[in-house]
Amino acid sequence: MSKLAHKQPDFGFWFDIACLWVGTLFYGIYLVLFCICIYILLHRPRNAANGILLGTAILLFALSTIQAVLNLLLGSIEILHLGDKFPADSIGSADDMLYVANNIVADSLLIYRCWVVWNRNIFVTIPGLTGLVILIVFSADQQIPLSAYYAMTLATNVVLSVLTAGRIWWIGRQSRLAQTSKSSAQSPYASTISIILESGIIYSVFVVVRIAVDDLQPENVVFFVTEMLRQIVGIVPTLIIVRVGLGMSVESSSSTASGTAGAGARSGTGQWQVGVPTLDSETSFTSQPSRHVLGVMRSQQGDVEKGINADAKLGPEDRSYDYGVARPQGGSF
């Protein structure tokens, strides 16, 4: 941004304003999403999984907020030509380090998400953890070009996205096969939305765009994409947390299908069983209304069983007969 301001003052002024506007717009979107996220998480049961999601959401937003403040400061320095009074280079370096830290936190959440979707299979996380370690090494070495860091970020996110999206697609397919009612089955469109929103593909797309525009002319385009990317790195994981909190995530929607398949297998009619957390074993990723409905159903089932047991204790002399049908004294059907 500083090079452009010295070469073309008039265009540089409006360019800096546009960059600030883009960054502020995406931060505003993130702010609204973060408030929704916190509201949802605070109204969920307190457990370890919920604590991880809450802590991650707060950390991501805090880092993005500091980045937004630094970007406003850098933009003001460029617009008002205050480079001789403020260390713009140091502020820019701090901004880059915050982006790296935010990226590491976001990738860690995507790895955790992949681990959960794959039914806590530790071996699935090995590619993501390897990529995360390489990213940390790259960020510590100032000699490595920024393009290499973005390329490694893209590779890590693509691997995580493919693993998560593939698992979500498989679970959605199994859920549709298990549901007997078309209205309760997950549609292909809903499955596609789940894949896009829960696998982190959005962030991977923005990283691809950032790498693609790196060598384009005019070179100013890269600053717009970078401003968006700095907020997208926090928006995408927060969006995943919101879907999990609302019970819209794939393991919540597939828990019913998993229970149905298990019941079918016990009765000899089931043909498959989804290897995902069930409603009872994965309460931390199931919405509160779903657990309430399950509790009501269990309560009603208990009442019916009590009535049957009480009726069974009645002897022949305690029963009356209408049209050859036995019923308890004083009772009615």
PDB file of C-alpha atoms in Angstrom, residues 146-251:
ATOM      1  CA  LEU A 146       4.869 -15.595   1.791  1.00  0.00           C
ATOM      2  CA  SER A 147       3.677 -17.462  -1.303  1.00  0.00           C
ATOM      3  CA  ALA A 148       5.141 -20.695   0.092  1.00  0.00           C
ATOM      4  CA  TYR A 149       3.240 -20.155   3.329  1.00  0.00           C
ATOM      5  CA  TYR A 150      -0.023 -19.648   1.443  1.00  0.00           C
ATOM      6  CA  ALA A 151       0.657 -22.754  -0.637  1.00  0.00           C
ATOM      7  CA  MET A 152       1.216 -24.845   2.488  1.00  0.00           C
ATOM      8  CA  THR A 153      -1.906 -23.350   4.055  1.00  0.00           C
ATOM      9  CA  LEU A 154      -3.873 -24.324   0.976  1.00  0.00           C
ATOM     10  CA  ALA A 155      -2.507 -27.881   0.982  1.00  0.00           C
ATOM     11  CA  THR A 156      -3.373 -28.359   4.658  1.00  0.00           C
ATOM     12  CA  ASN A 157      -6.880 -26.974   4.264  1.00  0.00           C
ATOM     13  CA  VAL A 158      -7.578 -28.959   1.104  1.00  0.00           C
ATOM     14  CA  VAL A 159      -6.626 -32.200   2.861  1.00  0.00           C
ATOM     15  CA  LEU A 160      -8.806 -31.362   5.867  1.00  0.00           C
ATOM     16  CA  SER A 161     -11.669 -30.217   3.632  1.00  0.00           C
ATOM     17  CA  VAL A 162     -11.577 -33.387   1.529  1.00  0.00           C
ATOM     18  CA  LEU A 163     -11.493 -35.647   4.592  1.00  0.00           C
ATOM     19  CA  THR A 164     -14.323 -33.784   6.314  1.00  0.00           C
ATOM     20  CA  ALA A 165     -16.434 -33.268   3.189  1.00  0.00           C
ATOM     21  CA  GLY A 166     -16.070 -36.904   2.183  1.00  0.00           C
ATOM     22  CA  ARG A 167     -17.189 -38.087   5.591  1.00  0.00           C
ATOM     23  CA  ILE A 168     -20.134 -35.657   5.636  1.00  0.00           C
ATOM     24  CA  TRP A 169     -21.196 -36.853   2.194  1.00  0.00           C
ATOM     25  CA  TRP A 170     -21.042 -40.473   3.303  1.00  0.00           C
ATOM     26  CA  ILE A 171     -23.030 -39.818   6.490  1.00  0.00           C
ATOM     27  CA  GLY A 172     -25.635 -37.847   4.529  1.00  0.00           C
ATOM     28  CA  ARG A 173     -25.962 -40.690   2.037  1.00  0.00           C
ATOM     29  CA  GLN A 174     -26.401 -43.251   4.798  1.00  0.00           C
ATOM     30  CA  SER A 175     -28.951 -41.018   6.524  1.00  0.00           C
ATOM     31  CA  ARG A 176     -31.048 -40.781   3.361  1.00  0.00           C
ATOM     32  CA  LEU A 177     -30.966 -44.563   2.980  1.00  0.00           C
ATOM     33  CA  ALA A 178     -32.021 -45.059   6.601  1.00  0.00           C
ATOM     34  CA  GLN A 179     -34.953 -42.638   6.608  1.00  0.00           C
ATOM     35  CA  THR A 180     -38.253 -44.193   5.565  1.00  0.00           C
ATOM     36  CA  SER A 181     -39.994 -40.825   5.292  1.00  0.00           C
ATOM     37  CA  LYS A 182     -38.983 -38.561   2.438  1.00  0.00           C
ATOM     38  CA  SER A 183     -39.823 -35.482   4.497  1.00  0.00           C
ATOM     39  CA  SER A 184     -37.418 -36.477   7.265  1.00  0.00           C
ATOM     40  CA  ALA A 185     -34.617 -37.577   4.965  1.00  0.00           C
ATOM     41  CA  GLN A 186     -31.842 -35.130   4.218  1.00  0.00           C
ATOM     42  CA  SER A 187     -32.090 -33.777   0.688  1.00  0.00           C
ATOM     43  CA  PRO A 188     -29.057 -33.697  -1.617  1.00  0.00           C
ATOM     44  CA  TYR A 189     -29.152 -29.896  -1.465  1.00  0.00           C
ATOM     45  CA  ALA A 190     -28.996 -29.892   2.337  1.00  0.00           C
ATOM     46  CA  SER A 191     -26.125 -32.367   2.177  1.00  0.00           C
ATOM     47  CA  THR A 192     -24.261 -30.080  -0.229  1.00  0.00           C
ATOM     48  CA  ILE A 193     -24.763 -27.098   2.077  1.00  0.00           C
ATOM     49  CA  SER A 194     -23.448 -29.140   5.007  1.00  0.00           C
ATOM     50  CA  ILE A 195     -20.373 -30.130   3.017  1.00  0.00           C
ATOM     51  CA  ILE A 196     -19.624 -26.528   2.010  1.00  0.00           C
ATOM     52  CA  LEU A 197     -20.221 -24.940   5.413  1.00  0.00           C
ATOM     53  CA  GLU A 198     -18.775 -27.605   7.709  1.00  0.00           C
ATOM     54  CA  SER A 199     -15.631 -28.674   5.858  1.00  0.00           C
ATOM     55  CA  GLY A 200     -13.847 -25.322   5.526  1.00  0.00           C
ATOM     56  CA  ILE A 201     -13.994 -25.318   1.721  1.00  0.00           C
ATOM     57  CA  ILE A 202     -14.840 -21.590   1.730  1.00  0.00           C
ATOM     58  CA  TYR A 203     -11.494 -20.717   3.281  1.00  0.00           C
ATOM     59  CA  SER A 204      -9.634 -22.929   0.808  1.00  0.00           C
ATOM     60  CA  VAL A 205     -11.334 -21.108  -2.081  1.00  0.00           C
ATOM     61  CA  PHE A 206     -10.209 -17.726  -0.759  1.00  0.00           C
ATOM     62  CA  VAL A 207      -6.635 -18.981  -0.334  1.00  0.00           C
ATOM     63  CA  VAL A 208      -6.671 -20.159  -3.967  1.00  0.00           C
ATOM     64  CA  VAL A 209      -7.852 -16.698  -5.056  1.00  0.00           C
ATOM     65  CA  ARG A 210      -5.129 -15.071  -2.933  1.00  0.00           C
ATOM     66  CA  ILE A 211      -2.416 -17.162  -4.593  1.00  0.00           C
ATOM     67  CA  ALA A 212      -3.907 -16.596  -8.062  1.00  0.00           C
ATOM     68  CA  VAL A 213      -3.911 -12.783  -7.795  1.00  0.00           C
ATOM     69  CA  ASP A 214      -0.430 -12.605  -6.288  1.00  0.00           C
ATOM     70  CA  ASP A 215       1.221 -11.937  -9.659  1.00  0.00           C
ATOM     71  CA  LEU A 216      -1.652 -10.178 -11.399  1.00  0.00           C
ATOM     72  CA  GLN A 217      -1.533  -6.627 -12.679  1.00  0.00           C
ATOM     73  CA  PRO A 218      -2.401  -4.257 -11.243  1.00  0.00           C
ATOM     74  CA  GLU A 219      -0.826  -5.656  -8.116  1.00  0.00           C
ATOM     75  CA  ASN A 220      -3.293  -3.702  -5.960  1.00  0.00           C
ATOM     76  CA  VAL A 221      -5.904  -6.463  -6.320  1.00  0.00           C
ATOM     77  CA  VAL A 222      -3.989  -8.638  -3.891  1.00  0.00           C
ATOM     78  CA  PHE A 223      -4.623  -6.178  -1.055  1.00  0.00           C
ATOM     79  CA  PHE A 224      -8.404  -6.494  -1.423  1.00  0.00           C
ATOM     80  CA  VAL A 225      -8.239 -10.284  -1.300  1.00  0.00           C
ATOM     81  CA  THR A 226      -5.866 -10.151   1.667  1.00  0.00           C
ATOM     82  CA  GLU A 227      -8.241  -7.884   3.601  1.00  0.00           C
ATOM     83  CA  MET A 228     -11.070 -10.353   3.035  1.00  0.00           C
ATOM     84  CA  LEU A 229      -8.886 -13.358   3.852  1.00  0.00           C
ATOM     85  CA  ARG A 230      -7.846 -11.907   7.218  1.00  0.00           C
ATOM     86  CA  GLN A 231     -11.480 -12.019   8.360  1.00  0.00           C
ATOM     87  CA  ILE A 232     -12.524 -15.158   6.476  1.00  0.00           C
ATOM     88  CA  VAL A 233      -9.954 -17.130   8.467  1.00  0.00           C
ATOM     89  CA  GLY A 234     -12.095 -16.441  11.554  1.00  0.00           C
ATOM     90  CA  ILE A 235     -15.532 -16.405   9.906  1.00  0.00           C
ATOM     91  CA  VAL A 236     -15.362 -19.964   8.536  1.00  0.00           C
ATOM     92  CA  PRO A 237     -14.554 -21.728  11.859  1.00  0.00           C
ATOM     93  CA  THR A 238     -17.110 -19.569  13.687  1.00  0.00           C
ATOM     94  CA  LEU A 239     -19.744 -20.552  11.134  1.00  0.00           C
ATOM     95  CA  ILE A 240     -18.971 -24.204  11.825  1.00  0.00           C
ATOM     96  CA  ILE A 241     -19.338 -23.594  15.571  1.00  0.00           C
ATOM     97  CA  VAL A 242     -22.722 -21.908  15.011  1.00  0.00           C
ATOM     98  CA  ARG A 243     -24.017 -24.888  13.014  1.00  0.00           C
ATOM     99  CA  VAL A 244     -22.847 -27.281  15.720  1.00  0.00           C
ATOM    100  CA  GLY A 245     -24.462 -25.144  18.417  1.00  0.00           C
ATOM    101  CA  LEU A 246     -27.778 -25.003  16.549  1.00  0.00           C
ATOM    102  CA  GLY A 247     -27.825 -28.770  16.110  1.00  0.00           C
ATOM    103  CA  MET A 248     -27.588 -28.381  12.318  1.00  0.00           C
ATOM    104  CA  SER A 249     -24.295 -30.231  12.021  1.00  0.00           C
ATOM    105  CA  VAL A 250     -24.059 -33.573  10.309  1.00  0.00           C
ATOM    106  CA  GLU A 251     -23.650 -35.643  13.470  1.00  0.00           C
TER     107      GLU A 251
END
